[in-house]
Short mmCIF file of C-alpha atoms in Angstrom, two decimals:
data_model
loop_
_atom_site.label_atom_id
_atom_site.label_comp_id
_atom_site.label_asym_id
_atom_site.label_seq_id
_atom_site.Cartn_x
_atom_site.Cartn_y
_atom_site.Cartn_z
CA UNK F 309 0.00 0.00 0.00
CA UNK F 310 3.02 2.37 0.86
CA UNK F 311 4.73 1.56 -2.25
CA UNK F 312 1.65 2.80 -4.53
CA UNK F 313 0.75 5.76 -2.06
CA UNK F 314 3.45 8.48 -3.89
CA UNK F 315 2.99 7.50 -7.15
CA UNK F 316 -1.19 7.45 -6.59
CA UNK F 317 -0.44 11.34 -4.89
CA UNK F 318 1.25 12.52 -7.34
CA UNK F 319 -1.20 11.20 -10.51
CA UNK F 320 -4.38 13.01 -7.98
CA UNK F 321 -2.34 16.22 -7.87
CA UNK F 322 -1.71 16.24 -12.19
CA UNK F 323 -4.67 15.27 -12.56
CA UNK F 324 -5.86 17.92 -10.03
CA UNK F 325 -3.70 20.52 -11.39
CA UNK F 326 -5.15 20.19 -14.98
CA UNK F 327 -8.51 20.02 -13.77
CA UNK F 328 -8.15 23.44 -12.12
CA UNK F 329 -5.94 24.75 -14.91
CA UNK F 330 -8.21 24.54 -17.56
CA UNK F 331 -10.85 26.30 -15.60
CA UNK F 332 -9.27 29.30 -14.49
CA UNK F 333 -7.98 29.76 -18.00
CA UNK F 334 -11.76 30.18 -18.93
CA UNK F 335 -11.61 33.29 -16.48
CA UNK F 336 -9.12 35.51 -19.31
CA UNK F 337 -10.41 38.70 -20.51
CA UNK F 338 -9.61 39.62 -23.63
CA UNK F 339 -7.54 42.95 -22.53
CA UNK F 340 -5.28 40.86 -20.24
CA UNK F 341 -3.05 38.08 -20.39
CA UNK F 342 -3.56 36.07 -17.15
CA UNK F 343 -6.90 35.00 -15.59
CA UNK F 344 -8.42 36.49 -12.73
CA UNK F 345 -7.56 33.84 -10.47
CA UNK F 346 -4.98 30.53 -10.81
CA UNK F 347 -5.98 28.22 -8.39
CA UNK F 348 -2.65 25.73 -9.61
CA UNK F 349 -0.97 28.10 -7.65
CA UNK F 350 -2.55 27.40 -4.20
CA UNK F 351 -2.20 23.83 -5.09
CA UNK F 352 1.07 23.14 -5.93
CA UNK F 353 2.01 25.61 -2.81
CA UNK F 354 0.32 23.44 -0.69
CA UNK F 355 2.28 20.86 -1.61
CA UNK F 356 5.34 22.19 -1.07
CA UNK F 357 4.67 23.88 2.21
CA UNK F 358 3.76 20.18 3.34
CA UNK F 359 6.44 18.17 1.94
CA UNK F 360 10.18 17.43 1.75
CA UNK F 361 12.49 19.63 0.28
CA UNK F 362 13.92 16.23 -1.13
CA UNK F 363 10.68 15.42 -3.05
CA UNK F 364 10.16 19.64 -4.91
CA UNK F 365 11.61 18.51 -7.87
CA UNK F 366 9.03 16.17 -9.05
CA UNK F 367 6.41 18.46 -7.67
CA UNK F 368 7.67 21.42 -9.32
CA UNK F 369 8.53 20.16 -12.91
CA UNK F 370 5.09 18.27 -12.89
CA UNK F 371 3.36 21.41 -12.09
CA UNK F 372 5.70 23.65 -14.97
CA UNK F 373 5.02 20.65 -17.71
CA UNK F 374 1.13 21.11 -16.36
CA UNK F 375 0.66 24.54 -16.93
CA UNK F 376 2.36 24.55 -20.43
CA UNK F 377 0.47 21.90 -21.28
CA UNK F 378 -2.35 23.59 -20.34
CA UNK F 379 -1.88 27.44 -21.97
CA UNK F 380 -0.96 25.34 -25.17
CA UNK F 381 -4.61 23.48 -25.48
CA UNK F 382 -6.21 27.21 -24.84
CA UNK F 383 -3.81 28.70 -27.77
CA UNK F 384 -1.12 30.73 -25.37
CA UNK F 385 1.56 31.70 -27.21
CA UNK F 386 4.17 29.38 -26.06
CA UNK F 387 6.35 32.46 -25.10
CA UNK F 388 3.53 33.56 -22.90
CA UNK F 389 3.14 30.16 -21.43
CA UNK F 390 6.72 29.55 -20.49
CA UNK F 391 6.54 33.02 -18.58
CA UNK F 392 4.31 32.58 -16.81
CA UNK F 393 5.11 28.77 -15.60
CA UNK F 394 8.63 29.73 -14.71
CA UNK F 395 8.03 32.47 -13.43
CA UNK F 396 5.40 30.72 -11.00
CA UNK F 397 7.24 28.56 -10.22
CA UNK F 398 9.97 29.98 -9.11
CA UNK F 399 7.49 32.63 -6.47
CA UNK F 400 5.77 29.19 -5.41
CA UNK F 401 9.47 27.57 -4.40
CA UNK F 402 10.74 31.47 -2.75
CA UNK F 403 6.95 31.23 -0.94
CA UNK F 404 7.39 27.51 0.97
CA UNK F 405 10.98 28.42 1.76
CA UNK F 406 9.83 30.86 3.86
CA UNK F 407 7.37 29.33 4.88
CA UNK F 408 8.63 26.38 6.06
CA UNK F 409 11.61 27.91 8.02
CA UNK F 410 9.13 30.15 9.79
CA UNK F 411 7.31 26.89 11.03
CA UNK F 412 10.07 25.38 11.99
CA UNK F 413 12.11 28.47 13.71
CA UNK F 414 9.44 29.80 15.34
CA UNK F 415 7.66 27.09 17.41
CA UNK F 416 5.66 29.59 19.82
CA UNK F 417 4.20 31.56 17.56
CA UNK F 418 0.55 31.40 18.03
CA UNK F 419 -2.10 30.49 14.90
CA UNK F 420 -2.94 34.23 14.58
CA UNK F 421 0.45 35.20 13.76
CA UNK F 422 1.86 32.44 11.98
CA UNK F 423 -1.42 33.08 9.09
CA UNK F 424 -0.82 36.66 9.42
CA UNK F 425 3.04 35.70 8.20
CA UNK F 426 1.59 33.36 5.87
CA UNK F 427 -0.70 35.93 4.31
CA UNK F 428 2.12 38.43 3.97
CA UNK F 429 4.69 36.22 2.34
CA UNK F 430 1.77 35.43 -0.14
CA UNK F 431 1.07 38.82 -0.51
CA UNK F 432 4.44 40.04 -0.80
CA UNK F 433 5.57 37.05 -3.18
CA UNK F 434 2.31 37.22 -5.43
CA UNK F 435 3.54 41.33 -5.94
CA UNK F 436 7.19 40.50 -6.84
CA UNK F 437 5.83 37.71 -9.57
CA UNK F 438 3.46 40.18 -10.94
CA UNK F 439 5.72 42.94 -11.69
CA UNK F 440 8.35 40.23 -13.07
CA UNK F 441 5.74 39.06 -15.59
CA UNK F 442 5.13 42.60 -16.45
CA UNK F 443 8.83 43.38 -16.86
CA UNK F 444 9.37 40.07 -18.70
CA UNK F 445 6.26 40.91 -21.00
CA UNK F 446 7.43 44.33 -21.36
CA UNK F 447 10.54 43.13 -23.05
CA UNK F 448 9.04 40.67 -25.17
CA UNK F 449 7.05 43.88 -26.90
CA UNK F 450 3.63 43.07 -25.66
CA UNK F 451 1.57 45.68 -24.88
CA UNK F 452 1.11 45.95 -21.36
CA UNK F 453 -1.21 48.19 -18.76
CA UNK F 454 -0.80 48.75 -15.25
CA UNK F 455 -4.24 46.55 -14.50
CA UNK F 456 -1.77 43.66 -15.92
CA UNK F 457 0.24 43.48 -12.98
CA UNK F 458 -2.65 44.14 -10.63
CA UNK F 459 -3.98 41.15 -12.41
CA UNK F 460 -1.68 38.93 -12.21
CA UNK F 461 -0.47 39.52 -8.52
CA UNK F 462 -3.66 39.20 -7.34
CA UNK F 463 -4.63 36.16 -9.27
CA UNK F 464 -1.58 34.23 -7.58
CA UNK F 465 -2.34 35.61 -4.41
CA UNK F 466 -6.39 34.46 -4.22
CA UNK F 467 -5.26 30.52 -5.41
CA UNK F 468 -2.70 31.08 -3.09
CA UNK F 469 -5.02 31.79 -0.31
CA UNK F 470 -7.98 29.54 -1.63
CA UNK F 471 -6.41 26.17 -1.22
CA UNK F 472 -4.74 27.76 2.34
CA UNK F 473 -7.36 25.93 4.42
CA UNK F 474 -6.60 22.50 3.02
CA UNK F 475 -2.53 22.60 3.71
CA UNK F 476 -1.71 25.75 5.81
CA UNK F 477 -4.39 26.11 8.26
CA UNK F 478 -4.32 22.28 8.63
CA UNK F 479 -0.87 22.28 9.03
CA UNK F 480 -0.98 24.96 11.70
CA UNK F 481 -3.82 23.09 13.75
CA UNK F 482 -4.35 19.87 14.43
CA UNK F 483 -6.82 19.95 16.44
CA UNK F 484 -10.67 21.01 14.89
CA UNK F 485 -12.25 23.61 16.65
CA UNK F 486 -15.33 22.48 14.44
CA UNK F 487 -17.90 20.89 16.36
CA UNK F 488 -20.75 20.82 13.94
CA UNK F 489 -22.07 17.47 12.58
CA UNK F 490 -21.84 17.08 9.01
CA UNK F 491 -25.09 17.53 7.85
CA UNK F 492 -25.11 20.80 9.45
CA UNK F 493 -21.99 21.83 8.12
CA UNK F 494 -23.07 20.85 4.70
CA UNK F 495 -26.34 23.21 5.27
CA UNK F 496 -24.22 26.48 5.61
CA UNK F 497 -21.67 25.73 2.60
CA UNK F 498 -25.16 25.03 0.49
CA UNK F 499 -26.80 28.41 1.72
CA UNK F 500 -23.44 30.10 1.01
CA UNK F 501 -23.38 28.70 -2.59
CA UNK F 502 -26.85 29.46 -3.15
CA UNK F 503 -26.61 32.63 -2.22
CA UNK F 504 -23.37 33.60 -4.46
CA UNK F 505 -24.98 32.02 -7.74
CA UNK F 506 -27.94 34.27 -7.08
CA UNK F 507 -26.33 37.64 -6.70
CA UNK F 508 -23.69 37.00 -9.62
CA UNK F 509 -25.40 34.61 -12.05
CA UNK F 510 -28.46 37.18 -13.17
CA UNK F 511 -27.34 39.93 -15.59
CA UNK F 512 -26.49 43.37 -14.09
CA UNK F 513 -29.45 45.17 -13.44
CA UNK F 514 -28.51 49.23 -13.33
CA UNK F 515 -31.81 50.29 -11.96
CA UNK F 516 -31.42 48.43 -9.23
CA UNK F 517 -29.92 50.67 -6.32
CA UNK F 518 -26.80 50.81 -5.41
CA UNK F 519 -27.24 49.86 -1.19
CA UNK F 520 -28.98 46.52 -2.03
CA UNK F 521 -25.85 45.61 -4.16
CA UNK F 522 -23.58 46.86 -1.45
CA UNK F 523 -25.91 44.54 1.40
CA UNK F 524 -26.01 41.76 -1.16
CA UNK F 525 -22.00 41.69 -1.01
CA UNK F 526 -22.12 42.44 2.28
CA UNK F 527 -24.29 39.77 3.24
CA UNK F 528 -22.43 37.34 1.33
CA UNK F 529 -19.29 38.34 3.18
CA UNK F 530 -20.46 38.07 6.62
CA UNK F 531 -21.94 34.54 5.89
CA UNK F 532 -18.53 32.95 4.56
CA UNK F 533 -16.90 34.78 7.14
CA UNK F 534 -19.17 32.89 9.52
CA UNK F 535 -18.80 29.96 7.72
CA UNK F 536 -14.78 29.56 8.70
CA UNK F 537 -15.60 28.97 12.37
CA UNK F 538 -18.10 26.25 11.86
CA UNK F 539 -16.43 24.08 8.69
CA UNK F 540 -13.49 21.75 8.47
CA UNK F 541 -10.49 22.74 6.79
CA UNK F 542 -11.35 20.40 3.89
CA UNK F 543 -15.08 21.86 3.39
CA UNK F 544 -13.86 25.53 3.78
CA UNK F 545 -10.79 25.14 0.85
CA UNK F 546 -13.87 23.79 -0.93
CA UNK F 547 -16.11 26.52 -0.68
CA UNK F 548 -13.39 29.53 -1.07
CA UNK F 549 -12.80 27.61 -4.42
CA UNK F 550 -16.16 27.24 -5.32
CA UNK F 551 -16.84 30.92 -4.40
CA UNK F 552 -13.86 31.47 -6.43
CA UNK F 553 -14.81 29.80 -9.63
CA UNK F 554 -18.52 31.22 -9.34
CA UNK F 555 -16.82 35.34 -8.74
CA UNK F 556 -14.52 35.07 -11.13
CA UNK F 557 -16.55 33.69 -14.46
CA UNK F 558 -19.90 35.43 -13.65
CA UNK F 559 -17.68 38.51 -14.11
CA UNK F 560 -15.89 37.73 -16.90
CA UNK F 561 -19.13 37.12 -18.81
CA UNK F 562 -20.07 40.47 -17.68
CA UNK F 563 -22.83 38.91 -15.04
CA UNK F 564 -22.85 40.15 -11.19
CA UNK F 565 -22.23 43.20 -9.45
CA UNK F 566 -18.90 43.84 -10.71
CA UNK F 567 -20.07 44.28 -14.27
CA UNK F 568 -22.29 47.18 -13.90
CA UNK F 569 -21.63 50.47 -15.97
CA UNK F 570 -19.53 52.16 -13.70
CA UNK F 571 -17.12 49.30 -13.98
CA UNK F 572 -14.98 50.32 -17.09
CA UNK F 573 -11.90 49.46 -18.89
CA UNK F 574 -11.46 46.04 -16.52
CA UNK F 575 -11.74 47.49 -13.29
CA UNK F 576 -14.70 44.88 -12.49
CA UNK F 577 -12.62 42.22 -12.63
CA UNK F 578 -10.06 43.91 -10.87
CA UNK F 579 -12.99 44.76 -7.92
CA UNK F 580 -13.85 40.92 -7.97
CA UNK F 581 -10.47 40.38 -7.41
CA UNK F 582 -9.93 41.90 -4.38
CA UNK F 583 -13.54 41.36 -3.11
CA UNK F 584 -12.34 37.74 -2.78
CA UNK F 585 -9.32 38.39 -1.36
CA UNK F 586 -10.81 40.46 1.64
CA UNK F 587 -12.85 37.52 1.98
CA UNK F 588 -10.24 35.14 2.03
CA UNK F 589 -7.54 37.06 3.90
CA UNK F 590 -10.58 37.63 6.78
CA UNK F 591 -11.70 34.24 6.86
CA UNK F 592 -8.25 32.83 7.62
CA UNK F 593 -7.35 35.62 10.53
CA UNK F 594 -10.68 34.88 12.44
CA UNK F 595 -10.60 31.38 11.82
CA UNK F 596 -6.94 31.28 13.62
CA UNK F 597 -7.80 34.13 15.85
CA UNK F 598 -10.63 31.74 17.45
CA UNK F 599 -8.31 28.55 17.19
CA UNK F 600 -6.30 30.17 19.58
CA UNK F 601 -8.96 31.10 22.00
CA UNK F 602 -9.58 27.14 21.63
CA UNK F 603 -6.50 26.02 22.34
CA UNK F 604 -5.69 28.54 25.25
CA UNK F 605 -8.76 27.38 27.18
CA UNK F 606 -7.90 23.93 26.59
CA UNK F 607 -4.66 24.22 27.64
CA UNK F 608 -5.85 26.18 30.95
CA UNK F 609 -8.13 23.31 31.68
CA UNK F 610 -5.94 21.18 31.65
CA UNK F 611 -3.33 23.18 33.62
CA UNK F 612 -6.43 23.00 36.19
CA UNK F 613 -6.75 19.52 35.67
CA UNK F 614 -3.56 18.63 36.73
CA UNK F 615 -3.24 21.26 39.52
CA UNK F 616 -6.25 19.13 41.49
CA UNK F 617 -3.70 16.28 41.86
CA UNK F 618 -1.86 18.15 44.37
CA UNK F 619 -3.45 18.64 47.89
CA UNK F 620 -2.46 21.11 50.50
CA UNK F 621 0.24 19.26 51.92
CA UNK F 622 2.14 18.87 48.64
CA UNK F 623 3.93 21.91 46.29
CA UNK F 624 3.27 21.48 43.02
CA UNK F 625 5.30 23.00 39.74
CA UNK F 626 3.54 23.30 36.57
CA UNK F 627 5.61 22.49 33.28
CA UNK F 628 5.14 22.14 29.67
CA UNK F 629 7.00 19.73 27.36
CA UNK F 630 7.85 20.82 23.80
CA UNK F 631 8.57 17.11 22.62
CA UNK F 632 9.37 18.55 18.94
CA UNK F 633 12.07 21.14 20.11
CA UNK F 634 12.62 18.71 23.68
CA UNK F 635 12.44 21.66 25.65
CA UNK F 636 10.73 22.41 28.89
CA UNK F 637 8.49 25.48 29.97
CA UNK F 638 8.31 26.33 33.80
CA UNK F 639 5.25 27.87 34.71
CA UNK F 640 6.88 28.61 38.03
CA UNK F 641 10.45 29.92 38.14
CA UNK F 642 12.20 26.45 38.75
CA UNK F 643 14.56 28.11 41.33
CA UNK F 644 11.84 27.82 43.76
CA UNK F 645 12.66 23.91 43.89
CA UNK F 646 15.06 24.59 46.87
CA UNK F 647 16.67 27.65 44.85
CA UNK F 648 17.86 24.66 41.83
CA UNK F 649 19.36 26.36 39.15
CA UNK F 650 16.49 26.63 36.24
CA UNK F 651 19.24 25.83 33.53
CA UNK F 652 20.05 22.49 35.08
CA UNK F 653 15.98 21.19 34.00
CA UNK F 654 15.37 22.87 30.51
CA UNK F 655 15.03 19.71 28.70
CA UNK F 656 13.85 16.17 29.16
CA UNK F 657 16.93 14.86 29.17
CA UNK F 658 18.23 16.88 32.23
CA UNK F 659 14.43 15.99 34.29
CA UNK F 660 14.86 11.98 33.00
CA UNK F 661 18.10 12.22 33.92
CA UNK F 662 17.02 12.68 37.97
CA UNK F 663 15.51 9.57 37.65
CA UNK F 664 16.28 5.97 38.69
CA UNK F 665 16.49 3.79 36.08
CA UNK F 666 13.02 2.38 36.44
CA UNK F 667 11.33 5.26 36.65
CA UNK F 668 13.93 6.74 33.39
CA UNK F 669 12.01 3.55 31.64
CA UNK F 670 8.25 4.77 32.43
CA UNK F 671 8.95 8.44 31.95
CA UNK F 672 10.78 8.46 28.76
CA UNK F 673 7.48 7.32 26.33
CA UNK F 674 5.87 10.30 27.35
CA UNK F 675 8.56 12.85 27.10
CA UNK F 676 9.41 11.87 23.59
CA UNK F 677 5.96 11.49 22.18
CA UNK F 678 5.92 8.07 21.58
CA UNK F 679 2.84 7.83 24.41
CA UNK F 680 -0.38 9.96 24.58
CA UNK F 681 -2.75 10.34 26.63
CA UNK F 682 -6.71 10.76 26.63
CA UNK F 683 -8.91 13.01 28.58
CA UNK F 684 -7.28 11.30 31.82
CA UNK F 685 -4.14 12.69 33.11
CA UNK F 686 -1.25 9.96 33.27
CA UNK F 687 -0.10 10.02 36.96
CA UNK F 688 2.84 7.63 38.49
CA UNK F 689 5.12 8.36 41.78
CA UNK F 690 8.56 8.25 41.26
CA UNK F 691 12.16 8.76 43.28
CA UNK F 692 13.78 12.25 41.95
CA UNK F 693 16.82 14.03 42.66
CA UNK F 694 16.40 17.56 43.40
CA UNK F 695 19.72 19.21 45.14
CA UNK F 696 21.50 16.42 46.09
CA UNK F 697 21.98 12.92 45.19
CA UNK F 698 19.64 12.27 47.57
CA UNK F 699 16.69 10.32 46.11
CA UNK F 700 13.25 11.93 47.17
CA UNK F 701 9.38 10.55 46.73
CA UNK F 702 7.85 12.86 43.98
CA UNK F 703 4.61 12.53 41.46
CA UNK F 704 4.34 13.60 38.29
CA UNK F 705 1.14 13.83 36.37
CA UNK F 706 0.92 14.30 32.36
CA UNK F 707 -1.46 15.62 29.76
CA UNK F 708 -0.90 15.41 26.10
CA UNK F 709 -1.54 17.85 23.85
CA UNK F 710 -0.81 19.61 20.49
CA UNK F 711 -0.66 23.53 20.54
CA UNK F 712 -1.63 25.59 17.98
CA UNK F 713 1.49 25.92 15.65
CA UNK F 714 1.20 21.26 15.51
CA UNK F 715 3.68 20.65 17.73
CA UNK F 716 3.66 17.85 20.60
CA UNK F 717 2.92 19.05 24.11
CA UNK F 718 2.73 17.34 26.82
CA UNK F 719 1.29 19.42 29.81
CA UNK F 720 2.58 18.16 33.31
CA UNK F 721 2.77 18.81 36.74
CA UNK F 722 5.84 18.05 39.45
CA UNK F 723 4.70 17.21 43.08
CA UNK F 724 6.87 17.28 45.86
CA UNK F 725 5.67 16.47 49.52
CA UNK F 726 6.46 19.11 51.92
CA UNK F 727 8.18 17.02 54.19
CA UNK F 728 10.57 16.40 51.33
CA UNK F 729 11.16 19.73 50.92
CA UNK F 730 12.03 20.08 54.57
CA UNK F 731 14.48 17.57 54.42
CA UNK F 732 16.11 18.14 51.53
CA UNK F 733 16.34 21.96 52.15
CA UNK F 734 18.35 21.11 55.21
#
């Protein structure tokens, strides 16, 4: 099963790719020379922000080969073509470098402000690949606008940010703050649908005034807005494509909103544009904003959790476990342990290394990750040293956990009998 699982990935993402490809190139105008949004882009990001840098190759000349393929069959001219693949290419691979050493330098920062980086290196890349097409265009004597690079940064940036929920935000979060059955969930994403094909599927009517457009748009914002704190990450990527796809070719064939009379020389699809990016860009800050209101009142429950296993004749020292950087978090200063230097139990190693043997054997499972636990702490007694090579009776109780940038926790709390204290602190 392992041995077919790459090769099986990688013919769902060409096939994927193409799929997507050949729509969005139905979303050209004629007065510029990219579409109004490339969903291939948020794809094949996704892919790289989630994989190996070992496996990009295959990834990224698949994807080039794709999208030459693809301007070919709609008549690009091949110069045109290989512009813009390259070019795409090389943003995508500058985008998940980034990317990925943010993730992995940074492993406190919260879900709010890891999308918020996300958004901005999309942002920011998506603007540096537009104004290299232009230049690149520019030299190859086609006649190019200023809407051209608006067009084309923006069309990277909403694929981009489209496919976001299905690798970012997942990546980010493991851990669903959806509760909603699926039936329910389905509901919203069919109301939301519903409600997009019927503002931008009927022909522009200029009579009609221009607040019930505005509340229309409005109304449709608020509701996918909504929609990102109720739907999984797969459902969500859906709908932002959908919403995509439906924005972008009612336009085009001058349908909607944005193809009213006061929209002239392109600037409707260039309003589209950035009326699904708003939506996008807010949909992913609340929907990380809330995960990390989640995640800090789970993690305070459980602190609370594991505070009730002490009683009033024991001290207890809340800690917290990074298993993926093996690093330990004192929520107390641990000096207070009998004035122990805090440097000498920053890691697992030094606290397993305090143990006897035996207990060095139960304890090391759940420091490295190998062992989780459910909703009920893991509690054992154990013999620690604390400031002398004295052995003292101790307890330690664990809870494990992922926090909101995906990587192990395990919450944990050190209890030490007074009477130990006494001792040892003579």
């Amino acid at each position: 099963m392992i041995k077919w699982a790459f090769p099986l990935k990688w013919l769902l993402f060409s096939l994927s790719y193409l799929s997507l490809a050949f729509i969005c190139l139905q979303t050209r105008d004629n007065g510029s020379l990219s579409s109004s949004i490339w969903l291939p882009a948020g794809l094949t990001l996704g892919v790289l922000c989630t994989t190996s840098v070992s496996r990009w190759p295959i990834w990224l000349v698949s994807a080039g080969i794709l999208h030459v393929f693809a301007s070919y069959l709609h008549d690009r001219p091949m110069d045109i073509a290989l512009i813009f693949a390259i070019n795409d290419l090389i943003i995508l691979c500058v985008n998940a470098m980034i990317w990925q050493s943010v993730i992995k330098g940074s492993a406190r920062v919260n879900n709010l402000t890891a999308m918020t980086i996300f958004i901005s290196i999309v942002l920011g890349t998506s603007a540096v690949g537009g104004m290299i097409n232009v230049y690149l265009l520019r030299l190859l004597s086609y006649p190019i606008v200023f809407s051209h690079f608006t067009s084309s940064s923006i069309s990277n940036a909403t694929g981009c940010l489209a496919m976001a929920p299905l690798f970012v935000v997942n990546q980010l979060s493991q851990l669903s703050v959806n509760k909603r059955t699926n039936g329910r969930s389905l509901l919203l994403m069919s109301s939301i649908l519903i409600l997009s094909v019927a503002i931008f599927l009927p022909e522009s009517d200029f009579d009609q005034s221009v607040p019930a457009i505005e509340f229309s748009l409005y109304l449709l914002f608020g509701m996918t807005l909504l929609s990102s704190l109720f739907i999984n990450e797969k459902k969500l990527s859906f709908l932002y494509v959908a919403l995509a796809l439906i924005i972008s070719i009612t336009t085009i064939y001058h349908r909607g909103p944005f193809s009213a009379d006061y929209y002239d020389n392109g600037s409707g699809i260039t309003a589209s544009q950035l009326y699904l990016l708003a939506i996008f860009i807010s949909g992913l800050l609340v929907r990380s904003g809330i995960t990390d209101i989640y995640f800090e009142k789970k993690q305070s429950d459980q602190q609370l959790l594991l505070a009730y296993s002490a009683t009033p004749t024991q001290s207890h020292y809340q800690f917290k476990i990074n298993v993926t950087l093996q690093k330990i978090i004192w929520s107390d200063p641990a000096s207070q342990l009998i004035n122990f230097p805090s440097d000498l139990l920053a890691t697992p190693a030094q606290l397993l290394g305090r143990m006897t043997p035996d207990d060095r054997m139960i304890f090391t499972p759940w420091f490295d990750g190998t062992n989780k636990t459910a909703a009920t702490p893991f509690s054992q007694s154990l013999s620690l040293v604390l400031t002398d090579s004295t052995f003292v009776d101790t307890h330690i109780a664990l809870l494990c956990d992922h926090d909101n940038t995906a990587n192990t926790y395990v919450n944990g709390v050190l209890i030490v009998y007074q009477n130990n204290l006494s001792q040892t602190g003579r």
